[in-house]
Coordinates of N, CA, C and O in Angstrom, one line a residue:
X168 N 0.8 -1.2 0.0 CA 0.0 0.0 0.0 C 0.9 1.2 0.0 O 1.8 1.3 0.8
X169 N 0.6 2.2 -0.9 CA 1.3 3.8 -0.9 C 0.7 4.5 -0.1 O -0.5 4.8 -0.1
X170 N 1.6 4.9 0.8 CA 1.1 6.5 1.7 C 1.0 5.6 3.4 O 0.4 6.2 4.3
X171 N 1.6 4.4 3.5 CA 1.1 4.0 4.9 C 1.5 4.7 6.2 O 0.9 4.2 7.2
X172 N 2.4 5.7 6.4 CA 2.4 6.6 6.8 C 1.4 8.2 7.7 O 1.3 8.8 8.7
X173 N 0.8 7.9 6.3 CA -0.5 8.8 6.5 C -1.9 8.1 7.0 O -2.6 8.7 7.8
X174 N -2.2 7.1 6.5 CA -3.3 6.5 6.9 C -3.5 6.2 7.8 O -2.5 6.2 8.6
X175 N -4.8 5.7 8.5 CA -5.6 5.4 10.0 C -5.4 4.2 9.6 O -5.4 4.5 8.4
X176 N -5.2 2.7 9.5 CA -5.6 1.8 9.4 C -6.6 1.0 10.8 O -7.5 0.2 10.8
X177 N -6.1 1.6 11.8 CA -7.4 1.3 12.7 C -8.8 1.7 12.6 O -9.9 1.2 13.0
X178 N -8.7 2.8 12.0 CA -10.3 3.6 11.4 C -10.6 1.9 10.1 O -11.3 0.9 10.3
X179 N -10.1 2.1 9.6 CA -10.4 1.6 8.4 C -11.0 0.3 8.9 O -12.0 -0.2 8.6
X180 N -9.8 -0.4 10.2 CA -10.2 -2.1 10.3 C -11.6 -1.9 11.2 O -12.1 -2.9 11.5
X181 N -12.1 -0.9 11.5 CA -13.1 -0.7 12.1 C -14.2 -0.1 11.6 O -14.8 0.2 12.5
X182 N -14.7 0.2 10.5 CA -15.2 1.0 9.0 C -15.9 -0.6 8.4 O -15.4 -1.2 7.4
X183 N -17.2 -1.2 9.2 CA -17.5 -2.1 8.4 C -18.4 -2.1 6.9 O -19.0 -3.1 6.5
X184 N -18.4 -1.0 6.2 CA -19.0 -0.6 5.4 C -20.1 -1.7 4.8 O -19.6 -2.5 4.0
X185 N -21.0 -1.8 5.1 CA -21.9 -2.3 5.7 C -22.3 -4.0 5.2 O -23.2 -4.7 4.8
X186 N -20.9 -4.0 5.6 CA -20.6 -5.9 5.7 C -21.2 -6.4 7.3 O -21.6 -5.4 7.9
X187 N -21.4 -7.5 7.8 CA -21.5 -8.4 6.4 C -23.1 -8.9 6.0 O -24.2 -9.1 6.5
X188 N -22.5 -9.2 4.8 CA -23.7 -9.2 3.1 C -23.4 -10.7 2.5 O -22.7 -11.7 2.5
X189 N -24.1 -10.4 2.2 CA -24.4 -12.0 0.8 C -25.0 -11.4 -0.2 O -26.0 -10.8 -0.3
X190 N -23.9 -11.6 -1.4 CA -24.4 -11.0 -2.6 C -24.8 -12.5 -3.9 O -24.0 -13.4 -4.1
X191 N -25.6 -12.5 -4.4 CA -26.3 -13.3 -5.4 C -25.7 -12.6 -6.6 O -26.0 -11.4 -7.0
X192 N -24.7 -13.6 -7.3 CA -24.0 -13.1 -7.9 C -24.6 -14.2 -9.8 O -24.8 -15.4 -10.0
X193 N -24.7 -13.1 -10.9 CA -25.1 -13.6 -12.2 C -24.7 -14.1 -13.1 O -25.4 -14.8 -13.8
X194 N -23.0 -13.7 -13.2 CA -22.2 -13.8 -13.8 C -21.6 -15.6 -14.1 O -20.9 -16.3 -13.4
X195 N -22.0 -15.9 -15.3 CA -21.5 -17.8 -15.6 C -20.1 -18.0 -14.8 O -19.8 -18.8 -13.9
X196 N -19.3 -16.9 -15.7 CA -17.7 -17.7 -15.7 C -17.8 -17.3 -14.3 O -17.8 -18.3 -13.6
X197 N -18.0 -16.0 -13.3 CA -17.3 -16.4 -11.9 C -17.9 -17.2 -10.9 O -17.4 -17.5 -9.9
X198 N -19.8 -17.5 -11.6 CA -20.1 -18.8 -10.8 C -19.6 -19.7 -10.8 O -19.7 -20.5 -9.8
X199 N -18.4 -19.9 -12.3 CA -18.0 -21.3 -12.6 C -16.7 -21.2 -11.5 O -16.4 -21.9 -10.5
X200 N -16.2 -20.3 -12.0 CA -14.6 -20.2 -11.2 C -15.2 -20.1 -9.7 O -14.3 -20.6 -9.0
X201 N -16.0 -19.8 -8.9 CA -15.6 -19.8 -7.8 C -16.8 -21.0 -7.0 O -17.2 -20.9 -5.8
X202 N -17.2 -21.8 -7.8 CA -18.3 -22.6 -7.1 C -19.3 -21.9 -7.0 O -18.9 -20.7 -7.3
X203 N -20.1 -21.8 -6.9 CA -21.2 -21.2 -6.6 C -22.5 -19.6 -7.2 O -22.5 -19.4 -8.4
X204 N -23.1 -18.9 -6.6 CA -23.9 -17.7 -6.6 C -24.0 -16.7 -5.5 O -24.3 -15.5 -5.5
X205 N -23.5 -17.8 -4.2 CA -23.2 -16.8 -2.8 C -22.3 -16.4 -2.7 O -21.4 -17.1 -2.2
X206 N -22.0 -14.8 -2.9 CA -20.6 -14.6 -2.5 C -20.8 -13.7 -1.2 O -21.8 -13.0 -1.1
X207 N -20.1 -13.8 -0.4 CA -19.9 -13.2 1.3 C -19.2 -12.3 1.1 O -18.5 -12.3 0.1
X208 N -19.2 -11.4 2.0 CA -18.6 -10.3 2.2 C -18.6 -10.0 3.5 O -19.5 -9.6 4.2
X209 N -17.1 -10.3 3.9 CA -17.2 -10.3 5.5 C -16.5 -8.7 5.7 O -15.8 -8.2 4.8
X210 N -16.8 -8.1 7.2 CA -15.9 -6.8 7.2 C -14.6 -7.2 8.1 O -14.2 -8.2 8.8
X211 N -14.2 -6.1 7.7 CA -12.5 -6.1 8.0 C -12.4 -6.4 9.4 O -11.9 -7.5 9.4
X212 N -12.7 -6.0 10.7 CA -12.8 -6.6 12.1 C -12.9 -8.1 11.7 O -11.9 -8.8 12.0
X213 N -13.6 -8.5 11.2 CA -13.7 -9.9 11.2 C -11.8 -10.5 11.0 O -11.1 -11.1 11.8
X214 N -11.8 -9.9 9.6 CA -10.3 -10.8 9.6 C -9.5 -11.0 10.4 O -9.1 -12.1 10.8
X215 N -9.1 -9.8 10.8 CA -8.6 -9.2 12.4 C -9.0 -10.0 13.8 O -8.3 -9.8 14.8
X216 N -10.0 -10.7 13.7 CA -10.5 -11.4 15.1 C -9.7 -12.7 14.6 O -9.1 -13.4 15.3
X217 N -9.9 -12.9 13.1 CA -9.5 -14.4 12.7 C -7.7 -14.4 12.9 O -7.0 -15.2 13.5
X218 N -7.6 -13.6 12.3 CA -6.0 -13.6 12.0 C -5.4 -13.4 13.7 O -4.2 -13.6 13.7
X219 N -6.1 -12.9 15.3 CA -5.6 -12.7 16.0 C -5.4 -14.3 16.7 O -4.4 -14.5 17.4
X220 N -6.4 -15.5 16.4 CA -6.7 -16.6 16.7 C -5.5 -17.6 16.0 O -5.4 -18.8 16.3
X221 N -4.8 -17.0 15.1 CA -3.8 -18.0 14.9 C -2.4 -18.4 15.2 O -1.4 -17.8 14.5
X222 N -2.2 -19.2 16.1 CA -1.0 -19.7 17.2 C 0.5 -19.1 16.5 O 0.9 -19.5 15.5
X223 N 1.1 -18.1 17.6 CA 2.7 -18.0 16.9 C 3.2 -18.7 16.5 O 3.4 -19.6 17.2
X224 N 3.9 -18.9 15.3 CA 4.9 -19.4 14.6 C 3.7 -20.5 13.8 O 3.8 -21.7 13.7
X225 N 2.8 -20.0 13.4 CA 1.9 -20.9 12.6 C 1.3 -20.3 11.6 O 1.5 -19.1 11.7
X226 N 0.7 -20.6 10.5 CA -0.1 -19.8 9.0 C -0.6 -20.1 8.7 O -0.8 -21.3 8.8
X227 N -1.6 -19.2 8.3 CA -2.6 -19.5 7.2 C -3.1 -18.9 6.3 O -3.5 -17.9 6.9
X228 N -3.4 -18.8 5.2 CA -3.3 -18.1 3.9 C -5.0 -17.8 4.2 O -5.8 -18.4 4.9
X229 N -5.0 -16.4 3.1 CA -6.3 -16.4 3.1 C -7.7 -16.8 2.3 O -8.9 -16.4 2.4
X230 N -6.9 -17.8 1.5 CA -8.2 -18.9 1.2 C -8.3 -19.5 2.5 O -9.3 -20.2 2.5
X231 N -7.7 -19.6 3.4 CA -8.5 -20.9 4.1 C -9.5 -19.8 5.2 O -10.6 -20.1 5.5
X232 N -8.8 -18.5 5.7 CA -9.7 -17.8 6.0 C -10.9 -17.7 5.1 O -11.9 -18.2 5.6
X233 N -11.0 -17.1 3.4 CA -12.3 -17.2 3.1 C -13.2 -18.7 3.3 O -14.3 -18.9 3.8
X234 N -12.5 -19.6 2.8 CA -13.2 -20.6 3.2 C -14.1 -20.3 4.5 O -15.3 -20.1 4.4
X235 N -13.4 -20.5 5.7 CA -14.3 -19.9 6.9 C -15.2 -19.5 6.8 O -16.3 -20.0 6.9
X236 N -14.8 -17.9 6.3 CA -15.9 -16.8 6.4 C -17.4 -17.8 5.5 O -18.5 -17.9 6.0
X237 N -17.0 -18.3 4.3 CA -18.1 -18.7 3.7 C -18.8 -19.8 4.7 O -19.8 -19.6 5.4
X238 N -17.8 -20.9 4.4 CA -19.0 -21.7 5.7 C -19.7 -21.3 6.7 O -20.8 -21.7 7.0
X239 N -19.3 -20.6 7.4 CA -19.9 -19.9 8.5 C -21.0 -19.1 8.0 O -22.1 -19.2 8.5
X240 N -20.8 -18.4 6.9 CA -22.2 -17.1 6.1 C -23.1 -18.6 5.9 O -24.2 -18.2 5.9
X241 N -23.1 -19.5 5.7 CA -23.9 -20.1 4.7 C -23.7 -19.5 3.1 O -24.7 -19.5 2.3
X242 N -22.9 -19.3 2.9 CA -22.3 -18.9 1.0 C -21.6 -19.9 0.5 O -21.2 -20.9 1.1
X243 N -21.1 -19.6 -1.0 CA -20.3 -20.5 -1.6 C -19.0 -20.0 -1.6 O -18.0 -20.7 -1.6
X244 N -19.1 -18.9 -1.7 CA -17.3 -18.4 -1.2 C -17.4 -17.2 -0.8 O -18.5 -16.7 -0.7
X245 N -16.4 -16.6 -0.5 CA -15.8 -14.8 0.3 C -15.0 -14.2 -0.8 O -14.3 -14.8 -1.6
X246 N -15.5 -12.8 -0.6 CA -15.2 -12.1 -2.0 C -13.6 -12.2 -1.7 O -13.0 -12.2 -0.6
X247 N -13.0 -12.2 -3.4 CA -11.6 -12.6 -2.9 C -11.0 -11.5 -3.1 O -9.8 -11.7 -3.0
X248 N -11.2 -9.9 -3.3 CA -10.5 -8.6 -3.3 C -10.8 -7.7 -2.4 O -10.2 -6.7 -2.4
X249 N -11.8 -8.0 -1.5 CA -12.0 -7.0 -0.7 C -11.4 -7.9 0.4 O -11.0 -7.3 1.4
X250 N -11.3 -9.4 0.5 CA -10.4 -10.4 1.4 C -8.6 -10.1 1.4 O -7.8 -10.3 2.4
X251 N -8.4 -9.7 0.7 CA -7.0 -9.2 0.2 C -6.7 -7.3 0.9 O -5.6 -6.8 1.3
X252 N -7.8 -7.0 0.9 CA -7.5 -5.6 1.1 C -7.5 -5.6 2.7 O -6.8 -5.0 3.3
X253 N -8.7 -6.6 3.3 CA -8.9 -6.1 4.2 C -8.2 -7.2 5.5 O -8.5 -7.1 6.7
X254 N -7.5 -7.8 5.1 CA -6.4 -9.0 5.7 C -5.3 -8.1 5.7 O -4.7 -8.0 6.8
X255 N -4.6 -6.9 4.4 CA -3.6 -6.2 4.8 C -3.5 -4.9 5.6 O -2.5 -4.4 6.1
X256 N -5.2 -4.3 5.6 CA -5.7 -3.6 6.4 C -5.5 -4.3 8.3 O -5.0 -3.6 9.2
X257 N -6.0 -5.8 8.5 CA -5.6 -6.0 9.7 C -4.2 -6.0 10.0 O -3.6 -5.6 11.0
X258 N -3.8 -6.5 8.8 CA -1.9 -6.5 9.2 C -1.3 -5.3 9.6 O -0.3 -5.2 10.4
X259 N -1.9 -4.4 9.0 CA -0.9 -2.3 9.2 C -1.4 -2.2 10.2 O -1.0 -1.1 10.5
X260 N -2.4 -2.6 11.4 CA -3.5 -1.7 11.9 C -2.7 -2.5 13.0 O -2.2 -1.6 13.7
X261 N -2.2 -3.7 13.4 CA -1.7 -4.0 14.6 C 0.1 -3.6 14.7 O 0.6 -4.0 15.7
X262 N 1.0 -2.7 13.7 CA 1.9 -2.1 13.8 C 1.9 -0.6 14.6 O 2.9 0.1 14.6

């Protein structure tokens, strides 16, 4: 991210813009590519609760977080760019 310096990232991981949603999604190829019609949208706190729950010196990528997030929504998957944004949003916000 450019400008991390200037930014709140604690405003932000706290800024659930009005997650979380289930969106019914139309589109063939990304029903095909991502399984399903349910896509989740979890907010940024969330990741941050998840990513605090995982044991030092241990990983986990954030497909297996979306995975979560989806089973838990009842969806077929978690949007995979606002999952990206807001996993690196938890990462700056505990610096």
């Amino acid at each position: 991210m450019a400008n991390e310096e200037r930014k709140d990232f604690n405003k932000m991981l706290h800024d659930n813009k009005d997650m979380p949603k289930i969106q019914i999604i139309t589109d063939q190829k990304s029903i095909e590519k991502y399984g399903g019609k349910r896509m989740y949208f979890a907010p940024p706190l969330d990741y941050d609760q998840v990513m605090k729950q995982v044991p030092y010196g241990q990983v986990v990528t954030v497909g297996k977080i979306r995975e979560y997030f989806a089973e838990q929504a009842g969806a077929d998957f978690t949007e995979p760019i606002t999952a990206g944004i807001f996993v690196s949003i938890a990462a700056w916000s505990s610096h």
